[in-house]
Short mmCIF file of C-alpha atoms in Angstrom, two decimals:
data_model
loop_
_atom_site.label_atom_id
_atom_site.label_comp_id
_atom_site.label_asym_id
_atom_site.label_seq_id
_atom_site.Cartn_x
_atom_site.Cartn_y
_atom_site.Cartn_z
CA UNK Q 1 106.61 124.57 119.71
CA UNK Q 2 108.65 123.32 122.70
CA UNK Q 3 109.86 120.05 121.20
CA UNK Q 4 113.52 121.04 121.44
CA UNK Q 5 113.20 121.45 125.21
CA UNK Q 6 111.70 118.01 125.87
CA UNK Q 7 113.24 114.53 125.55
CA UNK Q 8 112.60 111.06 126.98
CA UNK Q 9 114.25 109.33 129.89
CA UNK Q 10 115.18 105.63 130.02
CA UNK Q 11 111.58 104.79 130.94
CA UNK Q 12 110.30 106.63 127.84
CA UNK Q 13 108.70 109.42 129.87
CA UNK Q 14 109.00 113.08 128.91
CA UNK Q 15 111.63 115.11 130.77
CA UNK Q 16 113.17 118.54 130.11
CA UNK Q 17 116.39 118.88 128.18
CA UNK Q 18 116.89 122.12 130.13
CA UNK Q 19 114.52 122.57 133.09
CA UNK Q 20 115.11 126.30 133.48
CA UNK Q 21 114.62 126.97 129.77
CA UNK Q 22 111.42 124.90 129.65
CA UNK Q 23 110.07 126.62 132.77
CA UNK Q 24 110.72 130.01 131.18
CA UNK Q 25 109.16 128.99 127.88
CA UNK Q 26 106.06 127.61 129.61
CA UNK Q 27 105.68 130.88 131.53
CA UNK Q 28 105.74 132.68 128.18
CA UNK Q 29 102.87 130.55 126.93
CA UNK Q 30 100.81 131.30 130.04
CA UNK Q 31 101.49 135.00 129.63
CA UNK Q 32 100.22 134.94 126.07
CA UNK Q 33 97.10 133.10 127.22
CA UNK Q 34 96.21 136.07 129.41
CA UNK Q 35 95.73 138.20 126.29
CA UNK Q 36 91.97 138.27 125.59
CA UNK Q 37 92.62 138.97 121.91
CA UNK Q 38 94.20 135.54 121.36
CA UNK Q 39 92.02 133.63 118.88
CA UNK Q 40 90.55 130.19 119.62
CA UNK Q 41 92.99 128.14 117.51
CA UNK Q 42 96.02 129.88 118.98
CA UNK Q 43 94.56 129.53 122.49
CA UNK Q 44 94.02 125.81 121.95
CA UNK Q 45 97.61 125.35 120.80
CA UNK Q 46 99.01 127.39 123.69
CA UNK Q 47 97.02 125.54 126.34
CA UNK Q 48 98.02 122.19 124.87
CA UNK Q 49 101.72 123.01 124.93
CA UNK Q 50 101.46 124.54 128.39
CA UNK Q 51 100.00 121.21 129.49
CA UNK Q 52 102.73 119.19 127.76
CA UNK Q 53 105.41 121.35 129.37
CA UNK Q 54 103.81 120.93 132.80
CA UNK Q 55 103.77 117.15 132.30
CA UNK Q 56 107.48 117.11 131.44
CA UNK Q 57 108.21 119.32 134.47
CA UNK Q 58 106.26 117.01 136.78
CA UNK Q 59 103.43 119.44 137.59
CA UNK Q 60 100.63 117.01 136.77
CA UNK Q 61 97.81 119.05 138.31
CA UNK Q 62 98.58 122.04 136.07
CA UNK Q 63 99.10 119.71 133.14
CA UNK Q 64 95.63 118.21 133.53
CA UNK Q 65 94.06 121.66 133.88
CA UNK Q 66 95.67 123.03 130.71
CA UNK Q 67 95.09 119.88 128.69
CA UNK Q 68 91.42 119.66 129.69
CA UNK Q 69 91.01 123.24 128.47
CA UNK Q 70 92.79 122.38 125.21
CA UNK Q 71 90.57 119.31 124.75
CA UNK Q 72 87.43 121.39 125.30
CA UNK Q 73 88.61 123.90 122.69
CA UNK Q 74 89.44 121.15 120.20
CA UNK Q 75 86.03 119.53 120.72
CA UNK Q 76 84.20 122.84 120.40
CA UNK Q 77 86.02 123.54 117.14
CA UNK Q 78 85.24 120.05 115.77
CA UNK Q 79 88.98 119.56 115.23
CA UNK Q 80 89.28 115.77 115.30
CA UNK Q 81 93.05 115.77 114.83
CA UNK Q 82 93.51 118.11 117.79
CA UNK Q 83 91.11 116.02 119.89
CA UNK Q 84 93.19 112.88 119.28
CA UNK Q 85 96.52 114.61 119.98
CA UNK Q 86 95.25 116.26 123.15
CA UNK Q 87 93.66 113.07 124.47
CA UNK Q 88 97.04 111.36 124.12
CA UNK Q 89 98.78 114.20 125.96
CA UNK Q 90 96.13 114.20 128.69
CA UNK Q 91 96.46 110.43 128.98
CA UNK Q 92 100.19 110.95 129.59
CA UNK Q 93 99.48 113.49 132.33
CA UNK Q 94 97.16 111.06 134.12
CA UNK Q 95 99.50 108.10 133.57
CA UNK Q 96 102.52 109.94 134.96
CA UNK Q 97 100.43 110.85 138.01
CA UNK Q 98 99.51 107.20 138.57
CA UNK Q 99 95.84 107.54 137.54
CA UNK Q 100 95.93 104.64 135.11
CA UNK Q 101 92.17 104.08 134.77
CA UNK Q 102 91.54 107.58 133.40
CA UNK Q 103 94.66 107.35 131.24
CA UNK Q 104 93.42 104.06 129.78
CA UNK Q 105 90.07 105.59 128.84
CA UNK Q 106 91.72 108.56 127.11
CA UNK Q 107 94.22 106.42 125.18
CA UNK Q 108 91.56 104.00 123.97
CA UNK Q 109 89.30 106.83 122.83
CA UNK Q 110 92.16 108.44 120.89
CA UNK Q 111 93.16 105.10 119.36
CA UNK Q 112 89.61 104.27 118.26
CA UNK Q 113 89.12 107.72 116.72
CA UNK Q 114 92.46 107.59 114.92
CA UNK Q 115 91.66 104.18 113.40
CA UNK Q 116 88.23 105.33 112.25
CA UNK Q 117 88.85 108.93 111.19
CA UNK Q 118 92.53 109.95 111.18
CA UNK Q 119 94.73 107.01 110.13
CA UNK Q 120 97.74 109.26 109.67
CA UNK Q 121 97.71 109.76 113.47
CA UNK Q 122 97.35 106.06 114.22
CA UNK Q 123 101.09 105.54 114.79
CA UNK Q 124 101.07 108.23 117.50
CA UNK Q 125 98.04 106.71 119.23
CA UNK Q 126 99.52 103.22 119.07
CA UNK Q 127 102.80 104.34 120.59
CA UNK Q 128 101.24 106.29 123.48
CA UNK Q 129 98.91 103.39 124.29
CA UNK Q 130 101.79 100.92 124.08
CA UNK Q 131 103.79 102.86 126.67
CA UNK Q 132 100.75 102.78 128.94
CA UNK Q 133 100.47 98.99 128.47
CA UNK Q 134 104.18 98.62 129.13
CA UNK Q 135 103.91 100.39 132.48
CA UNK Q 136 100.91 98.25 133.41
CA UNK Q 137 102.94 95.11 132.74
CA UNK Q 138 101.15 94.05 129.54
CA UNK Q 139 104.40 93.65 127.62
CA UNK Q 140 103.02 91.42 124.86
CA UNK Q 141 100.24 93.93 124.20
CA UNK Q 142 102.73 96.79 124.21
CA UNK Q 143 104.98 94.99 121.74
CA UNK Q 144 102.10 94.26 119.36
CA UNK Q 145 101.02 97.92 119.32
CA UNK Q 146 104.58 99.16 118.90
CA UNK Q 147 105.22 96.82 116.00
CA UNK Q 148 102.15 98.16 114.24
CA UNK Q 149 103.29 101.73 114.94
CA UNK Q 150 106.78 100.94 113.64
CA UNK Q 151 105.42 99.52 110.40
CA UNK Q 152 103.31 102.63 109.85
CA UNK Q 153 106.24 104.90 110.57
CA UNK Q 154 108.55 103.00 108.26
CA UNK Q 155 105.94 103.51 105.55
CA UNK Q 156 105.95 107.24 106.32
CA UNK Q 157 109.73 107.25 105.98
CA UNK Q 158 110.30 109.71 108.85
CA UNK Q 159 113.64 108.74 110.38
CA UNK Q 160 113.02 110.60 113.65
CA UNK Q 161 109.66 108.90 114.21
CA UNK Q 162 111.11 105.49 113.31
CA UNK Q 163 113.93 106.02 115.80
CA UNK Q 164 111.47 106.96 118.55
CA UNK Q 165 109.36 103.85 118.01
CA UNK Q 166 112.37 101.59 117.66
CA UNK Q 167 113.61 102.83 121.04
CA UNK Q 168 110.27 101.82 122.54
CA UNK Q 169 110.40 98.41 120.80
CA UNK Q 170 113.90 97.84 122.14
CA UNK Q 171 112.74 98.79 125.62
CA UNK Q 172 109.83 96.33 125.66
CA UNK Q 173 111.97 93.57 124.13
CA UNK Q 174 114.54 94.13 126.87
CA UNK Q 175 111.82 93.83 129.51
CA UNK Q 176 110.53 90.65 127.88
CA UNK Q 177 113.97 89.07 127.59
CA UNK Q 178 114.96 86.42 130.16
CA UNK Q 179 117.22 87.63 132.96
CA UNK Q 180 120.72 88.04 131.64
CA UNK Q 181 119.63 88.11 127.98
CA UNK Q 182 120.50 91.08 125.81
CA UNK Q 183 117.96 93.11 123.88
CA UNK Q 184 117.48 92.37 120.17
CA UNK Q 185 120.06 94.18 118.08
CA UNK Q 186 118.89 96.95 115.78
CA UNK Q 187 116.02 95.06 114.15
CA UNK Q 188 114.68 98.11 112.36
CA UNK Q 189 118.11 99.19 111.15
CA UNK Q 190 118.80 95.65 109.97
CA UNK Q 191 115.65 95.63 107.81
CA UNK Q 192 116.38 99.11 106.49
CA UNK Q 193 119.96 98.22 105.56
CA UNK Q 194 118.82 95.17 103.65
CA UNK Q 195 116.16 97.20 101.88
CA UNK Q 196 118.70 99.86 100.91
CA UNK Q 197 121.06 97.22 99.55
CA UNK Q 198 118.30 95.51 97.57
CA UNK Q 199 117.14 98.77 96.02
CA UNK Q 200 120.72 99.65 95.09
CA UNK Q 201 121.09 96.39 93.14
CA UNK Q 202 117.66 95.72 91.66
CA UNK Q 203 114.23 97.26 91.28
CA UNK Q 204 110.69 96.17 90.50
CA UNK Q 205 110.60 99.13 88.14
CA UNK Q 206 113.03 97.60 85.64
CA UNK Q 207 112.19 93.87 85.27
CA UNK Q 208 114.05 93.61 81.96
CA UNK Q 209 117.30 93.83 83.97
CA UNK Q 210 116.48 91.10 86.48
CA UNK Q 211 118.05 88.07 84.81
CA UNK Q 212 121.23 89.90 83.95
CA UNK Q 213 121.63 91.27 87.47
CA UNK Q 214 120.58 88.28 89.55
CA UNK Q 215 123.91 86.39 89.58
CA UNK Q 216 125.53 89.23 91.51
CA UNK Q 217 123.02 89.06 94.35
CA UNK Q 218 122.23 85.32 94.37
CA UNK Q 219 124.55 84.40 97.22
CA UNK Q 220 123.42 87.19 99.50
CA UNK Q 221 119.74 86.51 98.85
CA UNK Q 222 120.20 82.77 99.45
CA UNK Q 223 121.91 83.49 102.79
CA UNK Q 224 118.94 85.68 103.76
CA UNK Q 225 115.97 83.64 102.56
CA UNK Q 226 117.19 80.35 104.00
CA UNK Q 227 116.00 81.70 107.35
CA UNK Q 228 112.45 82.41 106.10
CA UNK Q 229 109.82 80.46 107.99
CA UNK Q 230 107.29 80.66 105.14
CA UNK Q 231 108.29 80.60 101.49
CA UNK Q 232 105.93 82.25 98.96
CA UNK Q 233 102.87 80.12 98.21
CA UNK Q 234 100.13 81.14 95.79
CA UNK Q 235 96.74 79.95 97.09
CA UNK Q 236 93.92 80.10 94.57
CA UNK Q 237 90.33 81.20 95.19
CA UNK Q 238 89.37 79.27 98.31
CA UNK Q 239 87.28 81.80 100.29
CA UNK Q 240 83.49 82.43 100.29
CA UNK Q 241 82.55 84.96 97.56
CA UNK Q 242 80.08 86.80 99.81
CA UNK Q 243 82.82 87.58 102.37
CA UNK Q 244 85.20 88.72 99.65
CA UNK Q 245 82.50 90.95 98.18
CA UNK Q 246 81.80 92.55 101.56
CA UNK Q 247 85.50 93.23 102.08
CA UNK Q 248 85.88 94.69 98.60
CA UNK Q 249 83.01 97.10 99.24
CA UNK Q 250 84.47 98.06 102.62
CA UNK Q 251 87.94 98.51 101.13
CA UNK Q 252 86.76 100.83 98.35
CA UNK Q 253 84.79 102.97 100.81
CA UNK Q 254 87.70 103.13 103.26
CA UNK Q 255 90.21 104.01 100.54
CA UNK Q 256 87.94 106.76 99.19
CA UNK Q 257 87.22 108.24 102.62
CA UNK Q 258 90.40 107.55 104.60
CA UNK Q 259 93.05 106.44 102.13
CA UNK Q 260 96.55 107.81 102.62
CA UNK Q 261 99.56 107.47 100.35
CA UNK Q 262 102.40 105.47 101.88
CA UNK Q 263 105.48 104.11 100.17
CA UNK Q 264 103.99 104.39 96.69
CA UNK Q 265 100.64 102.79 97.46
CA UNK Q 266 97.33 103.72 99.06
CA UNK Q 267 96.55 102.34 102.51
CA UNK Q 268 93.33 102.40 104.54
CA UNK Q 269 92.31 100.86 107.88
CA UNK Q 270 90.33 97.63 107.88
CA UNK Q 271 86.88 97.42 109.43
CA UNK Q 272 84.14 95.00 110.43
CA UNK Q 273 84.04 93.16 107.10
CA UNK Q 274 87.74 92.29 107.29
CA UNK Q 275 87.49 91.22 110.92
CA UNK Q 276 84.44 89.09 110.15
CA UNK Q 277 86.26 87.49 107.22
CA UNK Q 278 89.27 86.54 109.36
CA UNK Q 279 87.02 85.00 112.00
CA UNK Q 280 84.52 83.18 109.79
CA UNK Q 281 87.09 81.54 107.52
CA UNK Q 282 89.43 80.93 110.49
CA UNK Q 283 92.26 82.57 108.62
CA UNK Q 284 94.89 81.35 111.07
CA UNK Q 285 93.95 77.74 110.34
CA UNK Q 286 94.08 78.38 106.59
CA UNK Q 287 97.60 79.78 106.86
CA UNK Q 288 98.67 76.94 109.15
CA UNK Q 289 97.38 74.32 106.70
CA UNK Q 290 99.11 75.97 103.77
CA UNK Q 291 102.47 76.59 105.42
CA UNK Q 292 102.85 74.11 108.25
CA UNK Q 293 103.55 77.05 110.59
CA UNK Q 294 101.06 77.19 113.48
CA UNK Q 295 99.96 80.83 113.63
CA UNK Q 296 97.58 82.91 115.71
CA UNK Q 297 94.72 84.91 114.20
CA UNK Q 298 96.08 88.01 112.39
CA UNK Q 299 97.30 90.73 114.71
CA UNK Q 300 97.12 93.43 112.04
CA UNK Q 301 95.52 94.15 108.69
CA UNK Q 302 95.41 96.96 106.16
CA UNK Q 303 93.70 97.63 102.85
CA UNK Q 304 96.10 98.44 100.01
CA UNK Q 305 95.42 99.90 96.58
CA UNK Q 306 97.41 100.75 93.47
CA UNK Q 307 95.23 103.03 91.39
CA UNK Q 308 97.42 105.07 89.06
CA UNK Q 309 99.49 104.19 86.03
CA UNK Q 310 103.11 103.64 86.98
CA UNK Q 311 102.51 103.02 90.69
CA UNK Q 312 104.83 100.33 92.05
CA UNK Q 313 106.36 99.09 95.29
CA UNK Q 314 110.11 98.56 95.21
CA UNK Q 315 111.85 95.55 96.72
CA UNK Q 316 112.03 95.70 100.51
CA UNK Q 317 111.90 93.69 103.72
CA UNK Q 318 109.26 94.19 106.37
CA UNK Q 319 110.37 94.95 109.92
CA UNK Q 320 111.32 91.80 111.81
CA UNK Q 321 108.57 92.16 114.40
CA UNK Q 322 105.71 92.41 111.89
CA UNK Q 323 105.07 88.69 111.97
CA UNK Q 324 106.29 85.27 110.94
CA UNK Q 325 103.79 85.13 108.07
CA UNK Q 326 102.10 87.64 105.78
CA UNK Q 327 99.03 86.99 103.67
CA UNK Q 328 98.14 89.28 100.78
CA UNK Q 329 94.68 88.67 99.32
CA UNK Q 330 93.52 90.18 96.03
CA UNK Q 331 90.06 91.75 96.26
CA UNK Q 332 89.89 93.42 92.85
CA UNK Q 333 92.12 93.67 89.80
CA UNK Q 334 91.10 95.79 86.83
CA UNK Q 335 93.46 94.53 84.17
CA UNK Q 336 95.15 96.64 81.49
CA UNK Q 337 94.27 96.59 77.82
CA UNK Q 338 95.45 93.67 75.71
CA UNK Q 339 99.12 93.87 74.91
CA UNK Q 340 100.16 95.48 78.21
CA UNK Q 341 101.79 93.46 80.98
CA UNK Q 342 99.77 93.30 84.18
CA UNK Q 343 101.25 94.41 87.48
CA UNK Q 344 102.26 91.52 89.75
CA UNK Q 345 103.68 90.92 93.20
CA UNK Q 346 107.33 89.90 92.85
CA UNK Q 347 109.60 88.00 95.24
CA UNK Q 348 113.34 87.42 95.15
CA UNK Q 349 114.12 83.85 96.18
CA UNK Q 350 117.33 81.85 96.22
CA UNK Q 351 116.51 80.71 92.68
CA UNK Q 352 115.67 84.09 91.20
CA UNK Q 353 112.69 86.37 90.71
CA UNK Q 354 109.20 84.98 91.10
CA UNK Q 355 106.17 86.90 89.85
CA UNK Q 356 102.81 86.16 91.45
CA UNK Q 357 99.77 87.34 89.46
CA UNK Q 358 96.83 87.27 91.88
CA UNK Q 359 93.29 87.07 90.54
CA UNK Q 360 90.44 88.29 92.77
CA UNK Q 361 90.06 85.74 95.56
CA UNK Q 362 93.67 84.51 95.26
CA UNK Q 363 96.24 85.14 97.95
CA UNK Q 364 99.93 84.63 98.56
CA UNK Q 365 101.47 83.69 101.91
CA UNK Q 366 105.13 84.43 102.68
CA UNK Q 367 107.60 85.67 105.30
CA UNK Q 368 107.86 89.37 104.51
CA UNK Q 369 110.63 90.02 107.00
CA UNK Q 370 113.04 87.62 105.26
CA UNK Q 371 111.79 87.48 101.67
CA UNK Q 372 112.43 90.52 99.44
CA UNK Q 373 109.16 91.52 97.79
CA UNK Q 374 107.47 94.34 95.90
CA UNK Q 375 105.06 95.09 93.02
CA UNK Q 376 105.78 95.92 89.39
CA UNK Q 377 104.35 99.14 87.90
CA UNK Q 378 100.71 99.43 86.88
CA UNK Q 379 99.92 99.75 83.19
CA UNK Q 380 97.46 102.26 81.78
CA UNK Q 381 93.89 101.51 82.85
CA UNK Q 382 94.97 99.07 85.55
CA UNK Q 383 94.05 99.12 89.27
CA UNK Q 384 94.54 96.66 92.13
CA UNK Q 385 92.85 96.45 95.56
CA UNK Q 386 94.31 94.11 98.18
CA UNK Q 387 94.20 93.34 101.87
CA UNK Q 388 97.31 92.41 103.84
CA UNK Q 389 97.25 90.44 107.12
CA UNK Q 390 100.14 89.83 109.52
CA UNK Q 391 100.44 86.70 111.67
CA UNK Q 392 102.57 85.64 114.62
CA UNK Q 393 103.50 82.01 115.20
CA UNK Q 394 101.88 80.55 118.31
CA UNK Q 395 105.16 79.31 119.74
CA UNK Q 396 107.46 81.90 118.32
CA UNK Q 397 110.95 82.96 119.22
CA UNK Q 398 111.30 86.40 117.59
CA UNK Q 399 114.28 86.80 115.33
CA UNK Q 400 117.06 89.05 116.55
CA UNK Q 401 119.00 90.87 113.87
CA UNK Q 402 122.25 89.69 115.42
CA UNK Q 403 121.34 86.09 114.53
CA UNK Q 404 120.69 86.89 110.86
CA UNK Q 405 123.05 87.72 108.00
CA UNK Q 406 123.94 91.42 107.85
CA UNK Q 407 123.18 93.39 104.73
CA UNK Q 408 126.08 93.22 102.25
CA UNK Q 409 128.24 96.30 101.88
#
């Protein structure tokens, strides 16, 4: 409604693009609110934007008043999406005013609700909370939340949202950098450029062309993957069946109730069963033993499903900050009829294409930021349910795009 009149300053706080124009527009909203015939949904939207405008203009008392009214209207209308959005805006109003305790409560409530009920709003909640953490001095926490938000936004494919989160990532990386060090260079753009180049030269959708086309990309891929900290390793059925069964049940329920289509696959938030699995099997130790890379417990996880004939995931690189190791664990694989090729995870290594056919209970560990990977199309009657975990090395030095080979032109 007023987005074009609001931008962010160097500290990632909202400020007017044109103070006079925003003041006039906000006055128009308040005038419309005086009309008793305005319906509840319109009134909620008007009060919310009046509060956002007041926040950007620095009138935090008015902002809190309007946003509290908007939150009451959203709650009364059982509009969960509006509740989350308004809690984030109200958290900003309190944070800008220096009332960090109340802001923290609002952000955490919005984040918890988004994870549980509105996963398509999770990136927004993560980013608002990360800015709060950044201002409190919890830079590592802010970076972890922003990296998760960036991954979600890259999956959405919205360039404007990606740019917004990347700006926040760059800001926190600059604050974390030693005195005199420069901020990491365009990590998101680096990953995107490599992904664009890969998809212009090869595709998981046409495996019959792989061997003919590989010689033309061999040198570039070798230059990229030599920096990978973990090369693809297929680990076979080594986890307790009862924990896998509990995760499979949780995944199917989450995908049915909260699944959202991203980048050609279905995603859903993980829950208690996944968290219990990671703790009880000590997943970090399992990855460390398999790879030799000492990693922390997973900082992120997501359920993934391919359910429809023809679904595939094209070759890509994950964002550099996602983690030094990825683990993809197969929970369920309904295989196609005899005579049809099963869908597999595929990697491009320095030696060529490597297909990894995971049975339930199997997993593959790899460095998704530096190893091109994807999934071949599903055949008729086939479905796959997976869980993906991301890990950071305990003593890590995050890659900067400037230290890695640029995408070929």
